[in-house]
PDB file of C-alpha atoms in Angstrom:
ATOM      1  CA  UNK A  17     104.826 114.359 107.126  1.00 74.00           C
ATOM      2  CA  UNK A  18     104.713 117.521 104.978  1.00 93.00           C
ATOM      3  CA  UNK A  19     103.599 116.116 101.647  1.00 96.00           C
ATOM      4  CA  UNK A  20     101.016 112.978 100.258  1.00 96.00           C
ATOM      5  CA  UNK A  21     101.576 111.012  97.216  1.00 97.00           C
ATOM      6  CA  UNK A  22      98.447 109.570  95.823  1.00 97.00           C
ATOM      7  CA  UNK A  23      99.586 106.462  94.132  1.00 97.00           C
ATOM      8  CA  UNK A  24      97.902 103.930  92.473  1.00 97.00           C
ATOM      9  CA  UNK A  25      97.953 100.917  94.462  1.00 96.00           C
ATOM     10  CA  UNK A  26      97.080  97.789  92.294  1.00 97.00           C
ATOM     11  CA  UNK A  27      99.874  99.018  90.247  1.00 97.00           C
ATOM     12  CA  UNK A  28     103.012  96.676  90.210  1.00 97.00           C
ATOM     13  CA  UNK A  29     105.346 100.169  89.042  1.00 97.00           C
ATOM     14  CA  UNK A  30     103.917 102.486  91.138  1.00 96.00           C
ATOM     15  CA  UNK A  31     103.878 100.094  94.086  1.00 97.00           C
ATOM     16  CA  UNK A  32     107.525 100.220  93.182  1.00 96.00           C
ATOM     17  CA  UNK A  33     108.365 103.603  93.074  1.00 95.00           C
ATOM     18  CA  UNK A  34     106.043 104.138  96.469  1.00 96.00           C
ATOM     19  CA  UNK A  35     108.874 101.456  98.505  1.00 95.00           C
ATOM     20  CA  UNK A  36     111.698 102.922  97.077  1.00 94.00           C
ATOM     21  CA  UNK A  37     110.244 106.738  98.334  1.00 94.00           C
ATOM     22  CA  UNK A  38     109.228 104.832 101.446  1.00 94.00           C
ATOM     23  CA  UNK A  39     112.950 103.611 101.754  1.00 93.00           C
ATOM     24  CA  UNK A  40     114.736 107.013 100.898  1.00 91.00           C
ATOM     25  CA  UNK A  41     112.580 109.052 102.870  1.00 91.00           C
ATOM     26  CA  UNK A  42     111.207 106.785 106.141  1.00 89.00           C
ATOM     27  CA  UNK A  43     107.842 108.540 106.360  1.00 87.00           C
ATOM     28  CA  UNK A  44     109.813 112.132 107.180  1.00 90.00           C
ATOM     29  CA  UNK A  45     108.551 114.074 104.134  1.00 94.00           C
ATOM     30  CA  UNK A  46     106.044 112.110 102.668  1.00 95.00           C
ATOM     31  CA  UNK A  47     102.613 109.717 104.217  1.00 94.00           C
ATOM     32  CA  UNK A  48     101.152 108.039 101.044  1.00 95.00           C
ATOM     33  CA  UNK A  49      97.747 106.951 100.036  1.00 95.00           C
ATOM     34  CA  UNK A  50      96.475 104.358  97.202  1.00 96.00           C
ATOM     35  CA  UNK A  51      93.784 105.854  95.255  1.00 95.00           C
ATOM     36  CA  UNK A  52      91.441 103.174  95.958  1.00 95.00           C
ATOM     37  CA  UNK A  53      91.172 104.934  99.648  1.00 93.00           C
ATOM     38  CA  UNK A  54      88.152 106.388  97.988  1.00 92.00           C
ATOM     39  CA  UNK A  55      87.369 107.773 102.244  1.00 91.00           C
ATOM     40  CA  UNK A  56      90.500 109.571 102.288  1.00 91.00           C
ATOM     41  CA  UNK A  57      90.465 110.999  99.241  1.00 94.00           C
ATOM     42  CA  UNK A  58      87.107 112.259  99.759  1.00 93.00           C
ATOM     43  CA  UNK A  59      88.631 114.311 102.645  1.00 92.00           C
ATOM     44  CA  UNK A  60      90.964 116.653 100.103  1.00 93.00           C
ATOM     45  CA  UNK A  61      87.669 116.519  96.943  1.00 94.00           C
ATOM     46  CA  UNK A  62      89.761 114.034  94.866  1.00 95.00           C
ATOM     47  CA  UNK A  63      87.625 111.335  93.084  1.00 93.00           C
ATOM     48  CA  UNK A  64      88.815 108.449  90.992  1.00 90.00           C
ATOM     49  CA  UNK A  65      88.367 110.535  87.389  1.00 92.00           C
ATOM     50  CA  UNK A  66      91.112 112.783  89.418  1.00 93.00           C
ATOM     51  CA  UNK A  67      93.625 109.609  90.331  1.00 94.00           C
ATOM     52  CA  UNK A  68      92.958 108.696  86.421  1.00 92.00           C
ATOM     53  CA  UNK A  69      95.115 111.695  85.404  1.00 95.00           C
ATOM     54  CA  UNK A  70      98.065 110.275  87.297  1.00 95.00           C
ATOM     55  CA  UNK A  71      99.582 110.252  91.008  1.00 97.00           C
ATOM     56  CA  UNK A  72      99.209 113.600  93.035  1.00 97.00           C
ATOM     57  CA  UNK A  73     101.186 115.306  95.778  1.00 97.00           C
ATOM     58  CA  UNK A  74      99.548 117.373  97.955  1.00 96.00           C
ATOM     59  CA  UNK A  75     100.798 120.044 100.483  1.00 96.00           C
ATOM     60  CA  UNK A  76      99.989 118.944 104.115  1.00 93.00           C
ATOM     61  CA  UNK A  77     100.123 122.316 105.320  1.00 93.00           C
ATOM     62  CA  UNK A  78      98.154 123.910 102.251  1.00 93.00           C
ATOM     63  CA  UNK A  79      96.238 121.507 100.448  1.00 91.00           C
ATOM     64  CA  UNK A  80      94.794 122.885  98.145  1.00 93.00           C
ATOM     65  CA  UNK A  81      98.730 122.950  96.914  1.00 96.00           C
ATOM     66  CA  UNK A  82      99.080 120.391  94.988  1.00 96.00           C
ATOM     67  CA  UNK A  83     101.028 118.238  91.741  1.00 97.00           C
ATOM     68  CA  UNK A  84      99.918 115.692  89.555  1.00 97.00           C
ATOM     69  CA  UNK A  85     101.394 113.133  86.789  1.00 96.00           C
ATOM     70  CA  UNK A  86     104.703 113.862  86.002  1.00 95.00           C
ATOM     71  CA  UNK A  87     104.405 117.549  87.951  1.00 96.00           C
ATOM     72  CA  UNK A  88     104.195 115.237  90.882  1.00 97.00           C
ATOM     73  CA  UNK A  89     106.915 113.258  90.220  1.00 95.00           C
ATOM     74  CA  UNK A  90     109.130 116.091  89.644  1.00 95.00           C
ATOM     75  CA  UNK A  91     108.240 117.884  92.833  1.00 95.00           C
ATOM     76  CA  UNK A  92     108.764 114.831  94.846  1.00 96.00           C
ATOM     77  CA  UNK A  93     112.929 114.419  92.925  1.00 94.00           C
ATOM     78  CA  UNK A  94     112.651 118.244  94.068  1.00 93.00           C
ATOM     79  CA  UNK A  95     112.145 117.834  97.972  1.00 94.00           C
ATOM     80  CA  UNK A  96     114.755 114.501  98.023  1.00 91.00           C
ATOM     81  CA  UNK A  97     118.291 115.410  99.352  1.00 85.00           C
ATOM     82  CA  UNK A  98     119.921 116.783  96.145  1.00 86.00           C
ATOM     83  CA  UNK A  99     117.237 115.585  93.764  1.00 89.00           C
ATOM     84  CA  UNK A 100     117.255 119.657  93.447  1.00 90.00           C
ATOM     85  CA  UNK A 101     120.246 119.102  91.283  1.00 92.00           C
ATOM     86  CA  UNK A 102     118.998 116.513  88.941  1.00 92.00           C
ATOM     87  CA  UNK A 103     115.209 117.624  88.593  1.00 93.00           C
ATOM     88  CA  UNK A 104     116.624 121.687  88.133  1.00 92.00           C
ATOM     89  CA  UNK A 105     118.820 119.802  85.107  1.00 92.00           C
ATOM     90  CA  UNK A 106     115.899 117.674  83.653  1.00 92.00           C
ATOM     91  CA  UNK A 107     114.299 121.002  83.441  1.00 90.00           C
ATOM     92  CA  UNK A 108     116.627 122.903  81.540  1.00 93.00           C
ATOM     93  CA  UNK A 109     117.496 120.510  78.839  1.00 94.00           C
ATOM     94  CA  UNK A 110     115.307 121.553  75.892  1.00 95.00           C
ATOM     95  CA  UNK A 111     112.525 119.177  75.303  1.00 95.00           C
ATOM     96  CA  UNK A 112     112.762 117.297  78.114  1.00 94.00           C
ATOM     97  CA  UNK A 113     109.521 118.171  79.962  1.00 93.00           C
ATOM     98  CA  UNK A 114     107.899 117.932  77.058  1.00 95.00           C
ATOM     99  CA  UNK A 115     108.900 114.258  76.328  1.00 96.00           C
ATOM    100  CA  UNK A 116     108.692 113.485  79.531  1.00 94.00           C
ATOM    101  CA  UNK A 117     104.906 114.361  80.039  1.00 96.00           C
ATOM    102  CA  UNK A 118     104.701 112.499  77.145  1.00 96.00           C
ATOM    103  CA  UNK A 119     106.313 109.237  78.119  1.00 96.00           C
ATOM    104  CA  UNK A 120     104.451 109.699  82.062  1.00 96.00           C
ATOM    105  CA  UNK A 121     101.134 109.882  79.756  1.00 96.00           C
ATOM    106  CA  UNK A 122     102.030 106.676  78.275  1.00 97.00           C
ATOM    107  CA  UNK A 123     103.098 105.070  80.910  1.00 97.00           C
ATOM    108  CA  UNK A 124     100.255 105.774  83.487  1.00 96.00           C
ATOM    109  CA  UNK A 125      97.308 104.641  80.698  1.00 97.00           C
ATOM    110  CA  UNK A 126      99.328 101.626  79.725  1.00 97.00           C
ATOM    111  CA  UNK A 127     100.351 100.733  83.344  1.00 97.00           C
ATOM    112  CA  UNK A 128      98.894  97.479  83.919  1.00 97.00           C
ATOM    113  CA  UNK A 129      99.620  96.251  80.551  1.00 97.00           C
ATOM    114  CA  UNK A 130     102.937  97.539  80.998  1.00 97.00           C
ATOM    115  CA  UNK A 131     103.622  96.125  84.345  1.00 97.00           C
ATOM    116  CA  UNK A 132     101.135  94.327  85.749  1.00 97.00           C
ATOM    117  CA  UNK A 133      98.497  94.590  88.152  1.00 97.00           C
ATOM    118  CA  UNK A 134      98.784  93.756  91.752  1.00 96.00           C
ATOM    119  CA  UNK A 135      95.710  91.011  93.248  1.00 95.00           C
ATOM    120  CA  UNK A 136      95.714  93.256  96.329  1.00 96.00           C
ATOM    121  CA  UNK A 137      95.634  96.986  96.804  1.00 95.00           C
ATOM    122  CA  UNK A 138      99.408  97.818  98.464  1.00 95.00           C
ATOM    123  CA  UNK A 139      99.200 100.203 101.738  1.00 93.00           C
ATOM    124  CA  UNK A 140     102.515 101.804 103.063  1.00 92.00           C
ATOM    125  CA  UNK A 141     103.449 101.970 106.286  1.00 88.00           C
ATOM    126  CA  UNK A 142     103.194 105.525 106.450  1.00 88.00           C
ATOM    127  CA  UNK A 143     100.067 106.437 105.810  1.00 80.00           C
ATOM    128  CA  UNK A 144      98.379 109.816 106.488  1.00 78.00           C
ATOM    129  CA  UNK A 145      96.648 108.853 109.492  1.00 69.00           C
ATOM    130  CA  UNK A 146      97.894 105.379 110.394  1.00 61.00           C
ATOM    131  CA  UNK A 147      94.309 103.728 109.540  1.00 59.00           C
ATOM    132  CA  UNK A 148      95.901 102.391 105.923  1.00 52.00           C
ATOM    133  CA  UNK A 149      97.865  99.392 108.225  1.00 50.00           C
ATOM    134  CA  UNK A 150      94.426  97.951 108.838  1.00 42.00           C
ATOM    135  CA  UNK A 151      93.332  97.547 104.913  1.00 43.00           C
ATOM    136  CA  UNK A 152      96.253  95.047 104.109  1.00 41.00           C
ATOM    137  CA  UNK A 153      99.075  94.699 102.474  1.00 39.00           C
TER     138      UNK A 153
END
């Protein structure tokens, strides 16, 4: 695994997005870890006032390299197989970014409302260092 997402998971949509990445990618780019693995996180110096300001992708081999919110989400459509294309396009339409921070921004404080929160915290299958299968899924 050469990257971590940092996902929020008690949240129905990101829970989402985190099994379709799992299904794309099979654990070859990306491990993932909910942000209520406080022990984890505590590894890299993220705390929970960090995961507030949206999911993160960090650099396995550097990582103090690292993407949040939308940023994150971009640089994960980046590394997919010819999510170069679309993410370089996103980028050069005027405005874009900009309304896009804005609608990731509205999304991620308005999440649970949104889409609903999950009764249990989800942990993928391909986790950073296989412990995550224990907490449940």
């Amino acid at each position: 695994m050469d990257y971590y997402v940092i996902y929020d998971g008690n949240c129905n949509l990101c829970v989402t997005l985190v099994q379709f990445l799992e299904n794309l990618d099979q654990g070859n780019l990306f491990g993932y870890v909910p942000m209520q693995d406080e022990e984890t996180l505590s590894q890299w110096g993220i705390t929970s006032a960090d995961c507030n300001m949206g999911m993160i992708l960090i650099d396995a081999e550097n990582p103090q390299q690292r993407w949040q919110g939308s940023d994150a989400a971009e640089e994960i459509g980046h590394l997919l197989p010819l999510g170069k294309i679309f993410v370089d396009a996103y980028r050069a339409l005027p405005g874009m970014k900009w309304t896009g921070d804005r609608i990731y921004e509205q999304v991620r404080d308005n999440r649970y409302t949104l889409f609903g929160k999950r009764s249990s915290t989800y942990n993928s299958t391909y986790c950073v260092d296989g412990s995550c299968n224990n907490l449940g899924k």
